[in-house]
mmCIF file of C-alpha atoms and ligand atoms in Angstrom:
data_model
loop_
_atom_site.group_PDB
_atom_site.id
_atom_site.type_symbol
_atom_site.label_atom_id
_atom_site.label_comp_id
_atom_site.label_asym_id
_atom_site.label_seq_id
_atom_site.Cartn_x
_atom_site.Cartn_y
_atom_site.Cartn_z
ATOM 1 C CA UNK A 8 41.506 51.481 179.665
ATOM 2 C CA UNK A 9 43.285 53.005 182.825
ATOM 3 C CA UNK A 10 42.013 52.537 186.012
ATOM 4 C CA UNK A 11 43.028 55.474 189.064
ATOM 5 C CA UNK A 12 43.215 52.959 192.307
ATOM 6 C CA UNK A 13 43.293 54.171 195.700
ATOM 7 C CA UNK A 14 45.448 51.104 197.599
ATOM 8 C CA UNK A 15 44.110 52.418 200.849
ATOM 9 C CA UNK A 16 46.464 53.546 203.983
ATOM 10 C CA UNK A 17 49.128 50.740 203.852
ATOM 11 C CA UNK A 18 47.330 47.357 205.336
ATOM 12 C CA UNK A 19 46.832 44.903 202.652
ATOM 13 C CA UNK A 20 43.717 44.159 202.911
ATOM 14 C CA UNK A 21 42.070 47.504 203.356
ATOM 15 C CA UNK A 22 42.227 47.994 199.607
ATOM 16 C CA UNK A 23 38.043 48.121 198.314
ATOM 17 C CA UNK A 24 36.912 44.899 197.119
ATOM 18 C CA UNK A 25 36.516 46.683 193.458
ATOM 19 C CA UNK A 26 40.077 47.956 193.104
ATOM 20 C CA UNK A 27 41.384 44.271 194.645
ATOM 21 C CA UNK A 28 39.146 43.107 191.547
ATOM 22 C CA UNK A 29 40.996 45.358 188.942
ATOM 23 C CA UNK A 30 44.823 44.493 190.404
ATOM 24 C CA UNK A 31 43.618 40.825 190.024
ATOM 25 C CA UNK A 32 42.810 41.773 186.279
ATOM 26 C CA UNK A 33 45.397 44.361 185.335
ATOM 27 C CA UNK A 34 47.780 43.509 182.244
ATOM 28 C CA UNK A 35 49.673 46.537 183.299
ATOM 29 C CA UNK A 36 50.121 47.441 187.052
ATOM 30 C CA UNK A 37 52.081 50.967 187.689
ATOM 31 C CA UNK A 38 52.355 51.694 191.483
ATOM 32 C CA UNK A 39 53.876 54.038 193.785
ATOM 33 C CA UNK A 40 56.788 52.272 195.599
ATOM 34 C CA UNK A 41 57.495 55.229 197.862
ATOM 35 C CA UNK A 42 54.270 54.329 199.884
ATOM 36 C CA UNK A 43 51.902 51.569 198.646
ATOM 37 C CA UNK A 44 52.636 47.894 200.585
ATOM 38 C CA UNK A 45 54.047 45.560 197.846
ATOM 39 C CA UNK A 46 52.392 42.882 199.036
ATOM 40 C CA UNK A 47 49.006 44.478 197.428
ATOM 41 C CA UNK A 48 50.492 43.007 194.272
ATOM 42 C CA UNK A 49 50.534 39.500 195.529
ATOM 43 C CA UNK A 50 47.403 39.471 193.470
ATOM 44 C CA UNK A 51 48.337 40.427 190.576
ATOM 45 C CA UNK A 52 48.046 37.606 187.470
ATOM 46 C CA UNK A 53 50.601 35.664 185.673
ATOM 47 C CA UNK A 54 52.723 37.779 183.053
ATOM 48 C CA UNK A 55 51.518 41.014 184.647
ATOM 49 C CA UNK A 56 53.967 43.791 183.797
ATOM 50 C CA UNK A 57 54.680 45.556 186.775
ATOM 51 C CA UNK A 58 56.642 49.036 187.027
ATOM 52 C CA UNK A 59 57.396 51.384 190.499
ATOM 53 C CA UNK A 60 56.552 54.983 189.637
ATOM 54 C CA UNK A 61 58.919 56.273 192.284
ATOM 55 C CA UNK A 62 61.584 56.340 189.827
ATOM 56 C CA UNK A 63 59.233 57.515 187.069
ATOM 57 C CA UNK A 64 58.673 60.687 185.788
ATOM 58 C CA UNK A 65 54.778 61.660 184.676
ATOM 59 C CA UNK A 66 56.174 61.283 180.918
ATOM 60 C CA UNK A 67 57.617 58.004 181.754
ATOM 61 C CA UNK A 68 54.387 56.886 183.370
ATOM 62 C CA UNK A 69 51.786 57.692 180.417
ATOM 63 C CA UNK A 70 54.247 56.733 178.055
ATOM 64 C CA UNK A 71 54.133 53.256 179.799
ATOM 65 C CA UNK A 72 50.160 53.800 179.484
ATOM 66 C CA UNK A 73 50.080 54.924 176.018
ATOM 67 C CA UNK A 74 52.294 51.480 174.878
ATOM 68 C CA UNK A 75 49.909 49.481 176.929
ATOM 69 C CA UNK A 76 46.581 51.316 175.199
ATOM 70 C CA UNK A 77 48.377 50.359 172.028
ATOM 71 C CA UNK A 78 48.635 46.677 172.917
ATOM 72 C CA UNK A 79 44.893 46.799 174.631
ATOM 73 C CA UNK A 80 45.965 46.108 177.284
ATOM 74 C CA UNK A 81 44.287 46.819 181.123
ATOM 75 C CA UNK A 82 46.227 49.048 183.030
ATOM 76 C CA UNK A 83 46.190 50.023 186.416
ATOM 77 C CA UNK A 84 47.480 53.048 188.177
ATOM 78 C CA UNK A 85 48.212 52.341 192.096
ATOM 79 C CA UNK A 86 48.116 55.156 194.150
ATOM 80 C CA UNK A 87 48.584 55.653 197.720
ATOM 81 C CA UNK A 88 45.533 56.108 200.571
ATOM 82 C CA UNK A 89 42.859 57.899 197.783
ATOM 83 C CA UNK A 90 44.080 59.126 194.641
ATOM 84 C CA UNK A 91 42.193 62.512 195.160
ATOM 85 C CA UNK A 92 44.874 63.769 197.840
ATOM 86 C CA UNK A 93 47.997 64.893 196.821
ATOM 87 C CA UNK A 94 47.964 61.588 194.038
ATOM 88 C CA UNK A 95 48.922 64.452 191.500
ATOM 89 C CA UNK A 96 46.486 62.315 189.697
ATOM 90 C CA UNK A 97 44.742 65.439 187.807
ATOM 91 C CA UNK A 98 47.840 65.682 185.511
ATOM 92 C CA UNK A 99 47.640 62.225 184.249
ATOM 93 C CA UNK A 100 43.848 62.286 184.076
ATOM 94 C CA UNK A 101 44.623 65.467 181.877
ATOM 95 C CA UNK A 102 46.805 63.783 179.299
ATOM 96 C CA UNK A 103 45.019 60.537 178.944
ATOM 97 C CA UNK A 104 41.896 62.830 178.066
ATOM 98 C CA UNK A 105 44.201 64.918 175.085
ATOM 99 C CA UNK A 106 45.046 61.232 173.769
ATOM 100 C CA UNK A 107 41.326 60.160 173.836
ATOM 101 C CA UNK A 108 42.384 57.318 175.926
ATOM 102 C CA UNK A 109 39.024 56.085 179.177
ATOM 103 C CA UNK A 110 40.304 56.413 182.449
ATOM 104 C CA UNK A 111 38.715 56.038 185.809
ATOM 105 C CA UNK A 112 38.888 56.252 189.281
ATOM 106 C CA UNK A 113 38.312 53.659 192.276
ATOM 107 C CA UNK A 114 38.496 55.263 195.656
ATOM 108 C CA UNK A 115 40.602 54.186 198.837
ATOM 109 C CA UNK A 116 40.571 54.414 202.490
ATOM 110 C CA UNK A 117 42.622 57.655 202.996
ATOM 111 C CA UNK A 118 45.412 57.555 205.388
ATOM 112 C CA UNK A 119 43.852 59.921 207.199
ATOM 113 C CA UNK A 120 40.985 57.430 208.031
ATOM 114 C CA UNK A 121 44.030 54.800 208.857
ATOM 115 C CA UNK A 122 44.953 57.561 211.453
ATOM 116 C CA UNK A 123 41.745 58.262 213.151
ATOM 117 C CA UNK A 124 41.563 54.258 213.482
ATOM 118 C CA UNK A 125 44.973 53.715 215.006
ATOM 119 C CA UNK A 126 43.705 56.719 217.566
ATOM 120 C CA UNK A 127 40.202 55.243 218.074
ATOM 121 C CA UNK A 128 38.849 58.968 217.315
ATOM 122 C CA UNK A 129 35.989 60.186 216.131
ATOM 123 C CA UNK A 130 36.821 63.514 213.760
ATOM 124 C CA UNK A 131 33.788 65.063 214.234
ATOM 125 C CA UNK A 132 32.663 65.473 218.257
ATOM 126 C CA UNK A 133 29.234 67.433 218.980
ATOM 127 C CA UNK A 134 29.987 70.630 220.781
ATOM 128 C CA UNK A 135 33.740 70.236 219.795
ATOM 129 C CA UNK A 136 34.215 70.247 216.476
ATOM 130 C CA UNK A 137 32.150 69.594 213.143
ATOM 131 C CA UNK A 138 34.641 69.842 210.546
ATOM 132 C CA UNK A 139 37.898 68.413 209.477
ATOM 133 C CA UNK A 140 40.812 70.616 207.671
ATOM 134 C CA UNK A 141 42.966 68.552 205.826
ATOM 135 C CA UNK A 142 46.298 70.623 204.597
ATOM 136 C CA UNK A 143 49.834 70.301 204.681
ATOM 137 C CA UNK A 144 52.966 72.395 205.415
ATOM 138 C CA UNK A 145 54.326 74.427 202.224
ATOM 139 C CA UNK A 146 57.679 72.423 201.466
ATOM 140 C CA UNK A 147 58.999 72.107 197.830
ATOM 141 C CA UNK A 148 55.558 72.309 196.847
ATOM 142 C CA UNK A 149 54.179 75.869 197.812
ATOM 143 C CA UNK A 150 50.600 75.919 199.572
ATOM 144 C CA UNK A 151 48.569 79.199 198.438
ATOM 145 C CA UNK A 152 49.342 82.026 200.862
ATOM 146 C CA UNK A 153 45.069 81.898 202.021
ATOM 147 C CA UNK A 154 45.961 78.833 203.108
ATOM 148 C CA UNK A 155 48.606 79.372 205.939
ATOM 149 C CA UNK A 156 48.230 77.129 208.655
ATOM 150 C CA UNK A 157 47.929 79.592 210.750
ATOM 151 C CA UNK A 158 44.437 81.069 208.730
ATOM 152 C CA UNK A 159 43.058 77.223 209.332
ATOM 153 C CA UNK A 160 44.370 77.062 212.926
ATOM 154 C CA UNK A 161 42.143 80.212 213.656
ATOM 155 C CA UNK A 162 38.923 78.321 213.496
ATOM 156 C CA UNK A 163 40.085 75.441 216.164
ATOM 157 C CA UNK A 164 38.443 72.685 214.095
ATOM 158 C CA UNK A 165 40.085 68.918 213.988
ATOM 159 C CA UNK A 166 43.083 69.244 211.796
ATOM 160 C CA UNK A 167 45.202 66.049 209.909
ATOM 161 C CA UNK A 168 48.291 67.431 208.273
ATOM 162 C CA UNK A 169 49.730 65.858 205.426
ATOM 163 C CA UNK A 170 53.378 65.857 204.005
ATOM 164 C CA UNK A 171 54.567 67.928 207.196
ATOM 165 C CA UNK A 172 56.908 65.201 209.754
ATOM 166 C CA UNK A 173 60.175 67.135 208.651
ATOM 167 C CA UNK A 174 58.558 70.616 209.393
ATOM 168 C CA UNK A 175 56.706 70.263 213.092
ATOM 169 C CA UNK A 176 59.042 73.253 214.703
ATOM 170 C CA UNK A 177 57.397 75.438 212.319
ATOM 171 C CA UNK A 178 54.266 73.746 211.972
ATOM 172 C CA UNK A 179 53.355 74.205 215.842
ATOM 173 C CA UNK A 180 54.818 77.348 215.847
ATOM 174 C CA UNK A 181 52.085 78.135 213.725
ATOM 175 C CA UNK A 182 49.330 76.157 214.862
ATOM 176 C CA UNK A 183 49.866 78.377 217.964
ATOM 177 C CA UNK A 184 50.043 81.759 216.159
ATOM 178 C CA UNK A 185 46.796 80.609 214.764
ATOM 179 C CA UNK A 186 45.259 80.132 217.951
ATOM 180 C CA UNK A 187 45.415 76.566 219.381
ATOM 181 C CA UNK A 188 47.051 76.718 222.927
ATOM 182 C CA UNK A 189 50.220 74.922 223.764
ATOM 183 C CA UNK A 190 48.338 72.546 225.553
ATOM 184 C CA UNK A 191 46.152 71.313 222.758
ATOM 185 C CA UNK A 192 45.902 67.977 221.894
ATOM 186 C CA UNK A 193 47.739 66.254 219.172
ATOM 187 C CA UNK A 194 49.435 63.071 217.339
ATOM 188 C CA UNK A 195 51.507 62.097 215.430
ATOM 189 C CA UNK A 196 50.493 58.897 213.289
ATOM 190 C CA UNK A 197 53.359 57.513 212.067
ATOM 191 C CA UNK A 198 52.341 54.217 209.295
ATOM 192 C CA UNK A 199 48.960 54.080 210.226
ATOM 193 C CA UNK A 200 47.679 50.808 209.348
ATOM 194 C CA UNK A 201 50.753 49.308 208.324
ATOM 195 C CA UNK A 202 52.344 46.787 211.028
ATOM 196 C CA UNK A 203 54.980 48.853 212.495
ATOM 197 C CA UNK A 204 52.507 51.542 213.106
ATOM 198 C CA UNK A 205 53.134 54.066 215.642
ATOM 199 C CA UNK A 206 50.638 56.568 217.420
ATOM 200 C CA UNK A 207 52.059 59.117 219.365
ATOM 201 C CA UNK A 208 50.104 61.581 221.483
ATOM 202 C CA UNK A 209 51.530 64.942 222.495
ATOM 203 C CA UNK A 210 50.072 68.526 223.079
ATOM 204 C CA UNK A 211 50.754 70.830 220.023
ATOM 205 C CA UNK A 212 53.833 72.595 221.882
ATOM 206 C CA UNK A 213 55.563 69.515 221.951
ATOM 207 C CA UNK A 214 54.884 68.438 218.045
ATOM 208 C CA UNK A 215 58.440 68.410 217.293
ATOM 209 C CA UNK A 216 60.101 66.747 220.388
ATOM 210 C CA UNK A 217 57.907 64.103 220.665
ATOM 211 C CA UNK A 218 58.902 62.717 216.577
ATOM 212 C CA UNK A 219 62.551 63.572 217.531
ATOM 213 C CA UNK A 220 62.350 61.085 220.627
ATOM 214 C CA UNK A 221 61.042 58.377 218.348
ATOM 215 C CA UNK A 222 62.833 59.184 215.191
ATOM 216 C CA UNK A 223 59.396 59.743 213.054
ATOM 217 C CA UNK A 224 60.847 61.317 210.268
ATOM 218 C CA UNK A 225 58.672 60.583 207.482
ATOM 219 C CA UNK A 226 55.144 59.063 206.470
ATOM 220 C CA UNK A 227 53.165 60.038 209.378
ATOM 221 C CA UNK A 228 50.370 62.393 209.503
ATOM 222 C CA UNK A 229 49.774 64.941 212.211
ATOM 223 C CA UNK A 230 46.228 65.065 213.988
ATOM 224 C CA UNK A 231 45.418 68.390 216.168
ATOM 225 C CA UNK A 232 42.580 69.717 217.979
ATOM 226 C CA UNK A 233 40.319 69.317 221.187
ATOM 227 C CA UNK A 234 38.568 66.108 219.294
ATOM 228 C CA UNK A 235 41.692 64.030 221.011
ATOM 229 C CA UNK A 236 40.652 64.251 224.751
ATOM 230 C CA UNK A 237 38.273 65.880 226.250
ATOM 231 C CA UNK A 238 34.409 66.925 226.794
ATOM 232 C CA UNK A 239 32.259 66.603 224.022
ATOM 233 C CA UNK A 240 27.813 66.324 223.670
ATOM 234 C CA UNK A 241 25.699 63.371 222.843
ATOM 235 C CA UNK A 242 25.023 62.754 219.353
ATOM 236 C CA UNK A 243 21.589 63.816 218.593
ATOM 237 C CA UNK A 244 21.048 61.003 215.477
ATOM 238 C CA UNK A 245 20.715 58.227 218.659
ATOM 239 C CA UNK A 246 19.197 60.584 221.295
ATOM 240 C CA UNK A 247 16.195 59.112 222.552
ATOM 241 C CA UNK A 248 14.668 62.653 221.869
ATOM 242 C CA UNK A 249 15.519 63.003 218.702
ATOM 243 C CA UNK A 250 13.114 62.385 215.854
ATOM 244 C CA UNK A 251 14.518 61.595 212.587
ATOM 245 C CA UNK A 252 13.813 60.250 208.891
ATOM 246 C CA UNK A 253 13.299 56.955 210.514
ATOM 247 C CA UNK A 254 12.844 57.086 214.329
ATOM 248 C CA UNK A 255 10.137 58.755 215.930
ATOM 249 C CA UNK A 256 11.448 60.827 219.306
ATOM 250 C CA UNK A 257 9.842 60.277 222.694
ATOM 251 C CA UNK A 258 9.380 63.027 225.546
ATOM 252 C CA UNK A 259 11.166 61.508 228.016
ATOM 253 C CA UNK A 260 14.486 61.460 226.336
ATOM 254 C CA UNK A 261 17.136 64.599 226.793
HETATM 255 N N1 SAH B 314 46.707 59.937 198.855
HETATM 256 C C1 SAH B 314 47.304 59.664 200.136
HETATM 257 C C2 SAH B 314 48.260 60.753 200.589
HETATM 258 C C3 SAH B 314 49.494 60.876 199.727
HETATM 259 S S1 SAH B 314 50.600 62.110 200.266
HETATM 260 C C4 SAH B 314 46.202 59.406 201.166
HETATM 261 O O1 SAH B 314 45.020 59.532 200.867
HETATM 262 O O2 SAH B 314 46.539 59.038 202.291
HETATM 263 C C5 SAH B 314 51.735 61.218 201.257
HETATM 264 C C6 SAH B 314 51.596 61.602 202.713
HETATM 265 O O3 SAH B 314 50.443 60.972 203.239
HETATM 266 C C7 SAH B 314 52.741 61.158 203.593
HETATM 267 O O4 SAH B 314 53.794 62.069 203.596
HETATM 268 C C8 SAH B 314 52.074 61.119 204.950
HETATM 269 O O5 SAH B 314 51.913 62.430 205.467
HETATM 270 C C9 SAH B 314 50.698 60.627 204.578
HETATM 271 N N2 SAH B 314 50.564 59.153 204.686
HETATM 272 C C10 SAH B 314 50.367 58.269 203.694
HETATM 273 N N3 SAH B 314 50.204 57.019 204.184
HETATM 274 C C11 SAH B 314 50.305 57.137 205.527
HETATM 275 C C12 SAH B 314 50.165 56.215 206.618
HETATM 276 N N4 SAH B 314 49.899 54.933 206.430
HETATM 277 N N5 SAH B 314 50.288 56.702 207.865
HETATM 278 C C13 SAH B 314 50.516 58.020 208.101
HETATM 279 N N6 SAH B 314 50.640 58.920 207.123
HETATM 280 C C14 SAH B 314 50.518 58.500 205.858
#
């Protein structure tokens, strides 16, 4: 059996309780140096075979799965934040199914949670914005065209870009084409969770000088939108008011 582990945003111990459980087990553990902590392994049992995927290739990886389903043996597959964004999961998940070999998935805290953390930020205001567009820059992997940043940018929502530090002169070049003002809020998050954490707030105009001044090149994640500072309404779910599933409303609330 293979088990997909999300290792959570960098922080050892915001890994789930369940996928803590399954490194504590694993026979096999197969993680992704580039970004997962190390010392998530501490864990890990005596005799555990341990191999860093970031000088794998995906045929090196499920042919280090395959051996281990030979052996029976428990494999797990680390993966940074949640597997579910940009893990490139799907194509593992894919050949394990044409070999007939169980595989599942255990979530993790995304490093876009991490983020809104280290800002003390709520993603969602009333009145400001209800939705959250997660995307990334097109780099060496291309982005479908109705996806521009610009198209998202349009609708003002709370934005968290992935995979983009290297590309901010373009990115808030077209965050603005899109429609967010120069002066808009933003951050950069730079190792959110992880002890030398940074969180640095700019305006979208000033994306790119901002990581230049502090030499953010890499592993950071880029929030945007009004959602940063500013006005925003009440919740209604705890507004005296407000009737819900399990709270009656009273008259004299507003
Ligand atoms: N599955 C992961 C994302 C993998 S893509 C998740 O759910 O978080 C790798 C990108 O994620 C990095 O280039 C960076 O943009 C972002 N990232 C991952 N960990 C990060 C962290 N601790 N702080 C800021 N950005 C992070």
């Amino acid at each position: 059996m293979i088990h997909f582990v999300g290792a959570g945003p960098g922080a050892k111990d915001l890994i789930t309780v369940r996928g803590q459980n399954l490194l504590k087990e694993a026979d096999i553990i197969i993680y992704a140096g580039s970004l997962v902590n190390p010392g998530l392994l501490d864990v890990k049992k005596k005799g555990c075979e341990v191999h860093n995927s970031a000088k794998m290739t995906l045929e090196e990886v499920l042919s280090v799965m395959v051996q281990g389903e030979v052996k029976k043996k428990m494999t797990v597959r680390l993966h940074t934040g949640d597997p579910s964004l940009y893990g490139a999961i799907q194509e593992q998940m894919d050949a394990l199914e044409k070999q007939d070999i169980s595989y599942d998935v255990c979530p993790g805290v995304s490093s876009f949670c991490g983020a809104a953390a280290a800002l003390q930020t709520e993603y969602t205001l009333p009145l400001v914005s209800q939705s959250v567009v997660i995307t990334r820059m097109a780099g060496r992997t291309p982005v479908p065209e109705r996806e521009s940043i610009q198209s998202f940018a349009v609708h003002q929502s709370t934005m968290v870009i992935f995979l983009s530090t290297g590309l901010l002169e373009e990115l808030q070049e077209e965050l603005m084409a899109g429609g967010y003002s120069a002066k808009t809020p933003a951050a950069i998050v730079y190792k959110a969770t992880w002890p030398d954490e940074k969180v640095l707030r700019c305006t979208v105009s000033t994306l790119a000088q901002t990581a230049r001044a502090e030499g953010v090149v890499k592993t950071a994640l880029i929030v945007v939108g009004d959602v940063l500072d500013g006005e925003y309404g009440r919740s209604e779910l705890y507004n005296p008011a407000f009737t819900t599933e399990f709270r009656q409303g009273t008259k004299e609330g507003k």
